[in-house]
PDB file of C-alpha atoms in Angstrom:
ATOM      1  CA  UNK W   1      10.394 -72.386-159.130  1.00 41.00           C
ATOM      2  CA  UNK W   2      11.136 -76.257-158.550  1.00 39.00           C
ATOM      3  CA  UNK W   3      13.090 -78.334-160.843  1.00 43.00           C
ATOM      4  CA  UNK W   4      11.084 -80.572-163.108  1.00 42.00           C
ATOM      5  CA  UNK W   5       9.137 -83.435-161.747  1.00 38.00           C
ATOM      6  CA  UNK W   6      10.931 -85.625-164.228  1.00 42.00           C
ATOM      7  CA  UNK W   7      14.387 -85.328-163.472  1.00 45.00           C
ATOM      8  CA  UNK W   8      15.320 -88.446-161.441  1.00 47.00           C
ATOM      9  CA  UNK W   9      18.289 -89.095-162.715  1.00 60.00           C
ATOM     10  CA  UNK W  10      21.200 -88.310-160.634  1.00 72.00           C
ATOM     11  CA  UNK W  11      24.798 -86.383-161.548  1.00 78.00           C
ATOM     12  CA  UNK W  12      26.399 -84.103-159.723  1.00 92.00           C
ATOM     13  CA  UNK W  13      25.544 -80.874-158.082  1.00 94.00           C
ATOM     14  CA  UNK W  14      24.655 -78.820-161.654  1.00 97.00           C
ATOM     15  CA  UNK W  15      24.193 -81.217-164.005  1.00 97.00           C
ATOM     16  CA  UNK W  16      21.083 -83.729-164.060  1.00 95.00           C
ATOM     17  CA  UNK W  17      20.860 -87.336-166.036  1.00 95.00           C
ATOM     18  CA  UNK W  18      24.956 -88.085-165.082  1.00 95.00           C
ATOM     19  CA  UNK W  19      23.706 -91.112-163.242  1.00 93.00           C
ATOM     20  CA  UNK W  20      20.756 -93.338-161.964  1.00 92.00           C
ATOM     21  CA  UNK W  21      18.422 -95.531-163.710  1.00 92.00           C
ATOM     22  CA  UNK W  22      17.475 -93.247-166.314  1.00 93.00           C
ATOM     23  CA  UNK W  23      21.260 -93.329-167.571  1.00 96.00           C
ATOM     24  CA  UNK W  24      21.603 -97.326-167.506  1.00 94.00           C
ATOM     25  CA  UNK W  25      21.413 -97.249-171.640  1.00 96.00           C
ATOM     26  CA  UNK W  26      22.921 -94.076-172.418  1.00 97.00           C
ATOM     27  CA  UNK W  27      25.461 -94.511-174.810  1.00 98.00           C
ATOM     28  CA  UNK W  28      28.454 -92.288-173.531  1.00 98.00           C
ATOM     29  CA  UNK W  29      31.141 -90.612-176.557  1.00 96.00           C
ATOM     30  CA  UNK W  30      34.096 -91.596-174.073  1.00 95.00           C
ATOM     31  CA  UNK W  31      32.632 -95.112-172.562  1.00 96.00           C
ATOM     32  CA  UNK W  32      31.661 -93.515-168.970  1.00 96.00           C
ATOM     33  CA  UNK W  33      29.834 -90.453-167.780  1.00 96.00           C
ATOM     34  CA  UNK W  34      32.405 -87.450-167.665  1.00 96.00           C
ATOM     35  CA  UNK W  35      33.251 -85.756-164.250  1.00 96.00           C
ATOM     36  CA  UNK W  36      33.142 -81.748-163.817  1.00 97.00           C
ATOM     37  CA  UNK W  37      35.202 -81.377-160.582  1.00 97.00           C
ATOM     38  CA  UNK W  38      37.720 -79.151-161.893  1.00 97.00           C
ATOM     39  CA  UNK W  39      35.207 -76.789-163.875  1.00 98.00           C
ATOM     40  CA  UNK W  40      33.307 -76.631-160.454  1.00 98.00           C
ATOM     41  CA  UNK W  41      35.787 -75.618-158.793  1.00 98.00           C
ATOM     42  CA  UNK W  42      36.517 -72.994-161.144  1.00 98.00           C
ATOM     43  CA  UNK W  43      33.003 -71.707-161.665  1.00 98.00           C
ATOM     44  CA  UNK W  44      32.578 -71.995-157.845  1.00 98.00           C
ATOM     45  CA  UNK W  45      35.593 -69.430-157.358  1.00 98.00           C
ATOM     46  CA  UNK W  46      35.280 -67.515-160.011  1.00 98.00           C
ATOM     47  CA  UNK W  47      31.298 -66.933-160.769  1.00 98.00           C
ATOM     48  CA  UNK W  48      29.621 -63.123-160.046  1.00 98.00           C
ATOM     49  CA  UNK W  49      26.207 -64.739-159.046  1.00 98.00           C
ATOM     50  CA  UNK W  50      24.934 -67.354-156.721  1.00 98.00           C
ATOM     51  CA  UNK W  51      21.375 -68.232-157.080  1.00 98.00           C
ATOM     52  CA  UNK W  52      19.223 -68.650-154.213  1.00 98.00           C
ATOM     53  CA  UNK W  53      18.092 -72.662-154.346  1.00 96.00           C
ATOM     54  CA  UNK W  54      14.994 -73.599-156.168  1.00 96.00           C
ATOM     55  CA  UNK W  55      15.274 -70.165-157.804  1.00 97.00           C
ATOM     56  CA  UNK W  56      14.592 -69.676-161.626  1.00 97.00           C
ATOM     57  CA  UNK W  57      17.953 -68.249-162.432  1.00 98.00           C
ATOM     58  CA  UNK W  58      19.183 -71.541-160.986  1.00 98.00           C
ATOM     59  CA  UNK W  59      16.538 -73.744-162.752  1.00 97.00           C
ATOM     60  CA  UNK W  60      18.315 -72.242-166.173  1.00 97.00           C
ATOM     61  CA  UNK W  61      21.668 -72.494-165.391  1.00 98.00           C
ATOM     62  CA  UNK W  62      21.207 -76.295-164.237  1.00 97.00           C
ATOM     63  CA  UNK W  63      19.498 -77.052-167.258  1.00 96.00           C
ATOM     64  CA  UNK W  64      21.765 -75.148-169.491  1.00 97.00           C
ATOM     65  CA  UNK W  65      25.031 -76.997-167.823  1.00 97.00           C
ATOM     66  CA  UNK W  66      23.184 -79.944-168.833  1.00 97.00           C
ATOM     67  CA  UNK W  67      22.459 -79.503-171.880  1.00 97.00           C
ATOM     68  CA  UNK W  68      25.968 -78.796-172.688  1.00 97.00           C
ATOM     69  CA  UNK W  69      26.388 -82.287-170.925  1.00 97.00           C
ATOM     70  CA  UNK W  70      24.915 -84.336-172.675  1.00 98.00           C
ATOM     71  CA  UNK W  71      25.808 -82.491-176.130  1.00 97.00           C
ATOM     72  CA  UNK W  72      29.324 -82.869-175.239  1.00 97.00           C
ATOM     73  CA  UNK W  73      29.106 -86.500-173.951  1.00 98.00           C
ATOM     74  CA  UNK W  74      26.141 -88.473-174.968  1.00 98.00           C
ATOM     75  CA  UNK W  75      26.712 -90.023-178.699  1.00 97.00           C
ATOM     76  CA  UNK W  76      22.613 -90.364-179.398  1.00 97.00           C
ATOM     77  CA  UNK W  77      19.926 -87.667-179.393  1.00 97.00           C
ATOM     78  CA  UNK W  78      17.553 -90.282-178.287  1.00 96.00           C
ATOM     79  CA  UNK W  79      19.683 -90.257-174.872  1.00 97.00           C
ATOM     80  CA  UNK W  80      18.982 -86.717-174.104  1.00 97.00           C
ATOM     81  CA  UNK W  81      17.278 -85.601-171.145  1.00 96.00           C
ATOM     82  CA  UNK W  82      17.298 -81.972-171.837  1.00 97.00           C
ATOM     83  CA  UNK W  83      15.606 -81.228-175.231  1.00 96.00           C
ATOM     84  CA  UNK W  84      11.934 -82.238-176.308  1.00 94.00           C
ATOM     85  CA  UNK W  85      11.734 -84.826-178.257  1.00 91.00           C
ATOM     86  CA  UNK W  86      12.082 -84.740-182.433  1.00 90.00           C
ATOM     87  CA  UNK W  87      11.496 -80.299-181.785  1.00 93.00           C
ATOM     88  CA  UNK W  88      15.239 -79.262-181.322  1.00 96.00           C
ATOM     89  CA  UNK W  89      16.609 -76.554-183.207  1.00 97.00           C
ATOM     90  CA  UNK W  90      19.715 -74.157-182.837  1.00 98.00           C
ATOM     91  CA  UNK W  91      20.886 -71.135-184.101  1.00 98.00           C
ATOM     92  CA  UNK W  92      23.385 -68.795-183.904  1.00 98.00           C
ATOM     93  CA  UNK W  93      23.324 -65.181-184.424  1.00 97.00           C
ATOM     94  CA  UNK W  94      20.380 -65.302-186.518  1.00 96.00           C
ATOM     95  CA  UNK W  95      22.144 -67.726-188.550  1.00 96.00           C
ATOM     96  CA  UNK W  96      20.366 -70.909-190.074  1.00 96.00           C
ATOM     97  CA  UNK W  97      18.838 -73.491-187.545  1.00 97.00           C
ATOM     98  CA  UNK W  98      20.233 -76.642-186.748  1.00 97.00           C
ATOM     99  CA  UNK W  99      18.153 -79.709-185.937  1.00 97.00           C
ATOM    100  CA  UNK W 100      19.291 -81.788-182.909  1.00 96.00           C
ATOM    101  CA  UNK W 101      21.393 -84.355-185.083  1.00 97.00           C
ATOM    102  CA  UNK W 102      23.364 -82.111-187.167  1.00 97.00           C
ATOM    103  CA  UNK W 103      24.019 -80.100-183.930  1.00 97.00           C
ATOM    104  CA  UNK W 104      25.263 -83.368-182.247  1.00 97.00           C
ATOM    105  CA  UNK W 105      27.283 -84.203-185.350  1.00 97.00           C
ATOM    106  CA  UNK W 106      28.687 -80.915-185.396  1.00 97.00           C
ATOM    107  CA  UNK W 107      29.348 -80.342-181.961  1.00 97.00           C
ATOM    108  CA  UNK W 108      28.732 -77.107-179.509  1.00 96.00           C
ATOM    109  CA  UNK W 109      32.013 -75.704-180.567  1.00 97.00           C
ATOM    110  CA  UNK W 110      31.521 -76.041-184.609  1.00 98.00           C
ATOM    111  CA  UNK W 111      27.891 -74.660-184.239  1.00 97.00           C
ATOM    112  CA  UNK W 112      28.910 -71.759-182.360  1.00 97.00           C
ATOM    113  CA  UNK W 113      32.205 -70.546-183.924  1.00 97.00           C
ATOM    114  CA  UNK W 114      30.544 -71.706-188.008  1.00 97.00           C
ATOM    115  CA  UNK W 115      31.091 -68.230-189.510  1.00 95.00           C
ATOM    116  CA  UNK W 116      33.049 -67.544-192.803  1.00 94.00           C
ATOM    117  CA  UNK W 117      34.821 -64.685-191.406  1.00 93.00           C
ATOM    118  CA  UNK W 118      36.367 -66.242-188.754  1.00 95.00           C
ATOM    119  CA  UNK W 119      37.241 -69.113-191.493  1.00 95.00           C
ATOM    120  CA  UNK W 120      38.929 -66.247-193.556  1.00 94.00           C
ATOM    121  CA  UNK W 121      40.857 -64.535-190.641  1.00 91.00           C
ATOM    122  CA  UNK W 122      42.762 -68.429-189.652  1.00 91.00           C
ATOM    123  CA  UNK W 123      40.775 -67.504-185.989  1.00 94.00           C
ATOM    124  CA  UNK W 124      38.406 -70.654-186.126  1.00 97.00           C
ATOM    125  CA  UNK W 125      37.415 -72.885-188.924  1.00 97.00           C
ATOM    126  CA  UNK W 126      34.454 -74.861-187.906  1.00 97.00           C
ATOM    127  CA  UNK W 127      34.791 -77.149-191.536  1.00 96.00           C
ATOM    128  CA  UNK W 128      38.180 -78.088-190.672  1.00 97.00           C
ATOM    129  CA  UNK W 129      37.483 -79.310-187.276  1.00 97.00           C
ATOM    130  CA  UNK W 130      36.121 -82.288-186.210  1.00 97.00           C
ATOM    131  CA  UNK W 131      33.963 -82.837-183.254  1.00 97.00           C
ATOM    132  CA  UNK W 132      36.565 -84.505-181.475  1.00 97.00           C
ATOM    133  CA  UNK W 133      39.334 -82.028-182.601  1.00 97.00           C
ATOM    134  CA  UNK W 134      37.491 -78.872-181.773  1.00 98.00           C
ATOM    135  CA  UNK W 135      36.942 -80.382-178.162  1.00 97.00           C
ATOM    136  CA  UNK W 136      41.129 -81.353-178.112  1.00 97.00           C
ATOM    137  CA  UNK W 137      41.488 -77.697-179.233  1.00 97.00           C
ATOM    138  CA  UNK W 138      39.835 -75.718-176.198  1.00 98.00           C
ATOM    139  CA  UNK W 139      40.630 -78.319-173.939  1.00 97.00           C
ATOM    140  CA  UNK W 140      44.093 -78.257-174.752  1.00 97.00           C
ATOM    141  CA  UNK W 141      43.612 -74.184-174.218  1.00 98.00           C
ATOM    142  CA  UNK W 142      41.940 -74.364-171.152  1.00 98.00           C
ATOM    143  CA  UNK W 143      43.188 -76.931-168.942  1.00 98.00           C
ATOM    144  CA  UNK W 144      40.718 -76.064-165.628  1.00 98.00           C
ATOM    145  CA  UNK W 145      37.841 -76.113-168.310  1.00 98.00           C
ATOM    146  CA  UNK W 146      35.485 -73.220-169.542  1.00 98.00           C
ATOM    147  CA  UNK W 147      32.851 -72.142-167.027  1.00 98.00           C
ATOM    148  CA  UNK W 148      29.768 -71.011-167.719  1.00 98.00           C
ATOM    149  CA  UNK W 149      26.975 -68.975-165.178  1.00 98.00           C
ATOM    150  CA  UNK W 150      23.819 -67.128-165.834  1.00 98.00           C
ATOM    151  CA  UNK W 151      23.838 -63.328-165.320  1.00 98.00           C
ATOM    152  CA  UNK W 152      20.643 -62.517-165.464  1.00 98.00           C
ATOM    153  CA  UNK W 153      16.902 -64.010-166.408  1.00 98.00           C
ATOM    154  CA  UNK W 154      14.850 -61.503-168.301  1.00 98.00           C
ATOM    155  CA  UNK W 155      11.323 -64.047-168.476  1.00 97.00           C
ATOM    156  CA  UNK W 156      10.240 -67.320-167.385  1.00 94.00           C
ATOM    157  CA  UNK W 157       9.043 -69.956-169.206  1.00 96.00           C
ATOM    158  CA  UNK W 158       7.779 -70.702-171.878  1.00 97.00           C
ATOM    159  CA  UNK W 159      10.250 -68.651-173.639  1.00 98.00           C
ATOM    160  CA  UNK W 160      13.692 -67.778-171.776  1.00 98.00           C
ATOM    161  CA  UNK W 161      15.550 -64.848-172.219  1.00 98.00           C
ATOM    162  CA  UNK W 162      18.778 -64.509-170.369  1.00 98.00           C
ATOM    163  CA  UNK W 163      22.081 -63.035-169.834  1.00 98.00           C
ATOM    164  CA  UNK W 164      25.124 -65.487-169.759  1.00 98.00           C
ATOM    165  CA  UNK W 165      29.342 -65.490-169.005  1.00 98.00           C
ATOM    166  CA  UNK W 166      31.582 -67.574-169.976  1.00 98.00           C
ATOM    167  CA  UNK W 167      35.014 -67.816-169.246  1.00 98.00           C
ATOM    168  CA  UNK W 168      38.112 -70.059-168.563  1.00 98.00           C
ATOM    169  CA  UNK W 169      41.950 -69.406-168.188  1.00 98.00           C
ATOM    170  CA  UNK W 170      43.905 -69.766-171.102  1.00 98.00           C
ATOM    171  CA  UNK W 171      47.368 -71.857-169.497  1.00 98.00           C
ATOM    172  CA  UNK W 172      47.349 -73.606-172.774  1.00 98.00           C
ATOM    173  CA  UNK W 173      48.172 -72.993-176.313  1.00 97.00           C
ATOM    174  CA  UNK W 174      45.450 -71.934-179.158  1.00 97.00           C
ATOM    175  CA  UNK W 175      46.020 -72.503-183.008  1.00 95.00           C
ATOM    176  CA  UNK W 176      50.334 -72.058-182.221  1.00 95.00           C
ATOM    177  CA  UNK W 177      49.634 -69.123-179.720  1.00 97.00           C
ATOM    178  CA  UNK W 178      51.155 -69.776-176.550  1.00 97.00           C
ATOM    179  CA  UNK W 179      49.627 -70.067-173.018  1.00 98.00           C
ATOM    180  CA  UNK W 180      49.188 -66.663-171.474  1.00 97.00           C
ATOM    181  CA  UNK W 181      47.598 -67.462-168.233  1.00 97.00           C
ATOM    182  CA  UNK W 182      45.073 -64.560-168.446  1.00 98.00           C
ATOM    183  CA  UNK W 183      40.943 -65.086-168.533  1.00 98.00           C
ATOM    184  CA  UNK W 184      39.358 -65.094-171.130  1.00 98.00           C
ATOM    185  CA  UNK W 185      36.201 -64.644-170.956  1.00 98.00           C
ATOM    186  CA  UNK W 186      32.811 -63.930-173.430  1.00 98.00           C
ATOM    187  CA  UNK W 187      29.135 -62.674-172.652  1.00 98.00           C
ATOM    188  CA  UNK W 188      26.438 -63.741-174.485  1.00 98.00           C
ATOM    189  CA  UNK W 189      22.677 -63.893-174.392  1.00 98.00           C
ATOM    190  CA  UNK W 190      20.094 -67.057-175.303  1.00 98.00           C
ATOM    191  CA  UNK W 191      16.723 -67.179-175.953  1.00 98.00           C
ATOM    192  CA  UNK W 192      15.220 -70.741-175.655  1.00 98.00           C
ATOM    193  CA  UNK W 193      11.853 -72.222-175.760  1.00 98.00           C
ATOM    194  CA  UNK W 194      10.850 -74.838-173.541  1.00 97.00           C
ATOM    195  CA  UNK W 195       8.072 -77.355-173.261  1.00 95.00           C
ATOM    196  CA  UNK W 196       6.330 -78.112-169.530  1.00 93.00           C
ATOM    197  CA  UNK W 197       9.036 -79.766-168.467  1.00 91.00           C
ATOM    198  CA  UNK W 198      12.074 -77.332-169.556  1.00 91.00           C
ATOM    199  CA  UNK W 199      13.449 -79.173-172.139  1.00 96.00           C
ATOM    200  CA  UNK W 200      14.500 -77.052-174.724  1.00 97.00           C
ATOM    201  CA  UNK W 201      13.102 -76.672-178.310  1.00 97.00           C
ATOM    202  CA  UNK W 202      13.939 -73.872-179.983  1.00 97.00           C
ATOM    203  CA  UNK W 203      17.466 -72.035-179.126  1.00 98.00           C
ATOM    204  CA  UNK W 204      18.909 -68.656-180.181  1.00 98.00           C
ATOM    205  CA  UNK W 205      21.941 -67.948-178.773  1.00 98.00           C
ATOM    206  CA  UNK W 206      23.432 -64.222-179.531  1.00 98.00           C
ATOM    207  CA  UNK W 207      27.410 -62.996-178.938  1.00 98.00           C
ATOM    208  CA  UNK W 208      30.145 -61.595-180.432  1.00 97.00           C
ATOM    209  CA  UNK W 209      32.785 -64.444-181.121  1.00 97.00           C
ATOM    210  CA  UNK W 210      35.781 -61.949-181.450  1.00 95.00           C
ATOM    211  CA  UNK W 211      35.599 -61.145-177.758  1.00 96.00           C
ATOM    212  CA  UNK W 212      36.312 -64.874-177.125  1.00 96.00           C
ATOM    213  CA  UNK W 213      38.775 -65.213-179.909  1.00 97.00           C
ATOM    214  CA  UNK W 214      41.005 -62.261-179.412  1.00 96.00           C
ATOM    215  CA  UNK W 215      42.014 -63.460-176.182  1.00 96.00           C
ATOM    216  CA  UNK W 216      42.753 -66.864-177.088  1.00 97.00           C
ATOM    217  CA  UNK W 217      45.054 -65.513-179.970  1.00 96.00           C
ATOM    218  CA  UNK W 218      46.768 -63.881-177.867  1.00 95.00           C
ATOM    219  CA  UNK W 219      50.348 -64.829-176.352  1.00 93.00           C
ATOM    220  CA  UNK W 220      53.392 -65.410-178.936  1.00 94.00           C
ATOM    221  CA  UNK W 221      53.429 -67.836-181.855  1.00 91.00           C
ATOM    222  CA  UNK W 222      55.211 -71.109-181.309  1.00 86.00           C
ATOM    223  CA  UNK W 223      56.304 -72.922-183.996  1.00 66.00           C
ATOM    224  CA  UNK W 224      54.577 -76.302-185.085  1.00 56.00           C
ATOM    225  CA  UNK W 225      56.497 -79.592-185.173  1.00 51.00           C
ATOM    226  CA  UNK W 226      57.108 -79.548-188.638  1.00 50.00           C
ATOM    227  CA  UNK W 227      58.221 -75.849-188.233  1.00 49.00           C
ATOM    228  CA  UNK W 228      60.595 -77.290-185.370  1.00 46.00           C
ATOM    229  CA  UNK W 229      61.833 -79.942-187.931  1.00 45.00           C
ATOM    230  CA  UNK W 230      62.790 -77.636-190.529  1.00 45.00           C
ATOM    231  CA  UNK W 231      64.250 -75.253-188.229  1.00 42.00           C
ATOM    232  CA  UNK W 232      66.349 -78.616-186.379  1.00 43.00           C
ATOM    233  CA  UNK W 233      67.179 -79.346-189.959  1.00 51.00           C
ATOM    234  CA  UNK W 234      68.803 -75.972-190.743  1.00 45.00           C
ATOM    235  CA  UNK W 235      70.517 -75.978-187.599  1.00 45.00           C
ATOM    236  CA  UNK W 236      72.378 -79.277-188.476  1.00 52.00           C
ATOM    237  CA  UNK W 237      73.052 -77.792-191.910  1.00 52.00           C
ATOM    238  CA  UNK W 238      74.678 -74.882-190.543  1.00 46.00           C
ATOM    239  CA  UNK W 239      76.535 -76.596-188.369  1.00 49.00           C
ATOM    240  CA  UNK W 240      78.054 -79.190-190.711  1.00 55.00           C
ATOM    241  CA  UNK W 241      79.362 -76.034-192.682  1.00 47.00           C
ATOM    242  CA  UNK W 242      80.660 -74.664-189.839  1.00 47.00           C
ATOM    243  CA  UNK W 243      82.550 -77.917-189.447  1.00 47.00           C
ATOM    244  CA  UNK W 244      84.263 -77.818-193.204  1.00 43.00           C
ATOM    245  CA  UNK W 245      85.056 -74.242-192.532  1.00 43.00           C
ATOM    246  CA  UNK W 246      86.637 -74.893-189.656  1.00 46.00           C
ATOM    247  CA  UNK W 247      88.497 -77.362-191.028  1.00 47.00           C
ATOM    248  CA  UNK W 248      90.398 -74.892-193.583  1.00 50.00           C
ATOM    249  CA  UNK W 249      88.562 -76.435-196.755  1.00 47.00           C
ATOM    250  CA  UNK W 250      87.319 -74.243-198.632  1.00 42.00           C
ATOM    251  CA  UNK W 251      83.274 -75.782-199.345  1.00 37.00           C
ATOM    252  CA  UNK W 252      83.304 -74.652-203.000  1.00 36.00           C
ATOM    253  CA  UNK W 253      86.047 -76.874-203.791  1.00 37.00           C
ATOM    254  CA  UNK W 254      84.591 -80.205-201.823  1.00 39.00           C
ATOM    255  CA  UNK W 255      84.197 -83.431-204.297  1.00 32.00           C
ATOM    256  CA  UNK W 256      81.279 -85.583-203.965  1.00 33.00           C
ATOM    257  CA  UNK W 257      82.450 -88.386-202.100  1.00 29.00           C
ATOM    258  CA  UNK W 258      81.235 -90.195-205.206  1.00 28.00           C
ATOM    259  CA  UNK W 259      82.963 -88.985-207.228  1.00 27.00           C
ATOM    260  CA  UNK W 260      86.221 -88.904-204.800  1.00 31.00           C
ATOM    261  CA  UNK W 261      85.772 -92.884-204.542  1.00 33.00           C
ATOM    262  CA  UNK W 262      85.070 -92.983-208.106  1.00 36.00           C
ATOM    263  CA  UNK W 263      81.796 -94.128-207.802  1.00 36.00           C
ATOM    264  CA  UNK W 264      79.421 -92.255-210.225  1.00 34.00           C
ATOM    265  CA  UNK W 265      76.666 -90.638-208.771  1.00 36.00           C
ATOM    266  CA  UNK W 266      73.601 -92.349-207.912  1.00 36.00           C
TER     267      UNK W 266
END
């Protein structure tokens, strides 16, 4: 199966509508068009499959990778390339669909990870996080990015069904949990709809967000900065006491130096 007829734009060797004409008004979140050299590599080294050229399982995972592109870097719906027009809708483990705006406005991280329980167990709260700050947060975790390939392709179009992976290293820190180094990795499977020319209309995406979660809250808590400034604070505390006891005072008897001066307190 060929790529669509309509994608002319260029980008790089995954992702579609990066670059070229069709991109010469696309309004970009970060001023320019992002580069994914580092998650290629990665997904290069580290993927199970590689798709023949031209072959459907390819198709998908091109048009998937951008898709995530342009939700994770384009600031207007009207710039997408990927979804049909006005007929975009996601959802999430049978949860309620989003349109294409509130799913821009939310982010992918938000609309995946929006789920009470994992609000209530301090592993992800998608109200307290920001589009931006969601991205800091797994970018932060996983510093050669989080890959993503297509397993397996159960039908064609009109409606997809398919098997994905998606996994990155965590060398960073997570919500005070320190860098581990290990994978961590999630599988997942997606059902979307597509019109004639693949862009997407209606997506359900199904997975269990505790088998991405647990590893990322893995690895020892570090303390926050204010933790770090309390505990600094305490330190010099002790220390200063250590000082008048070393000094033969005894700190029960110590005057104000107020008072000492006689100066009344303040």
């Amino acid at each position: 199966m060929e790529a669509p007829a309509a994608d002319s734009s260029g980008g790089d060797r995954y992702r579609s509508h990066l670059s070229g004409e069709g991109e010469k008004n696309t309004v970009w979140r970060h001023g320019a068009p992002p580069t994914y050299d580092v998650v290629n590599a990665l997904f290069e080294a580290e993927r199970t499959q590689e798709w023949p050229a031209g072959s459907l399982e390819e198709v998908v995972q091109n048009a998937i990778k951008t898709w995530e592109m342009e939700l994770s870097h384009k600031s207007r719906l009207s710039d997408f390339k990927s979804v049909s027009p006005g007929k975009f809708s996601l959802s999430v483990n049978g949860g309620r669909a989003r349109g294409g705006e509130e799913t821009l406005a939310m982010g992918s991280y938000n609309t995946l990870l929006d789920s009470a329980l994992l609000a209530s167990t301090g592993a992800y709260d998608a109200a307290a996080e920001t589009f931006e700050s969601s991205h800091d947060l797994f970018r932060s975790a996983f510093l050669r990015g989080f890959a993503w390939e297509v397993l397996k392709v159960y039908s064609g179009p009109p409606v997809i069904a398919f098997k994905f992976r998606h996994w990155g290293h965590k060398e960073g820190p997570y919500k005070g949990h320190a860098a581990t180094g290990e994978k961590v990795e999630f599988h997942g499977v997606a059902v979307p709809k597509v019109d004639e020319q693949l862009r997407a209309e209606d997506v359900e995406v199904y997975y269990d967000p505790g088998e991405l979660l647990s590893g990322l809250l893995k690895g020892p808590k570090v303390a926050s900065s204010e933790e770090e400034s309390s505990e600094v604070a305490l330190a010099e505390r002790l220390s200063e006491a250590a000082t008048v006891s070393a000094s033969g005072a005894d700190p029960r008897t110590q005057t104000c130096p107020f008072l000492s001066s006689g100066k009344p307190h303040q």
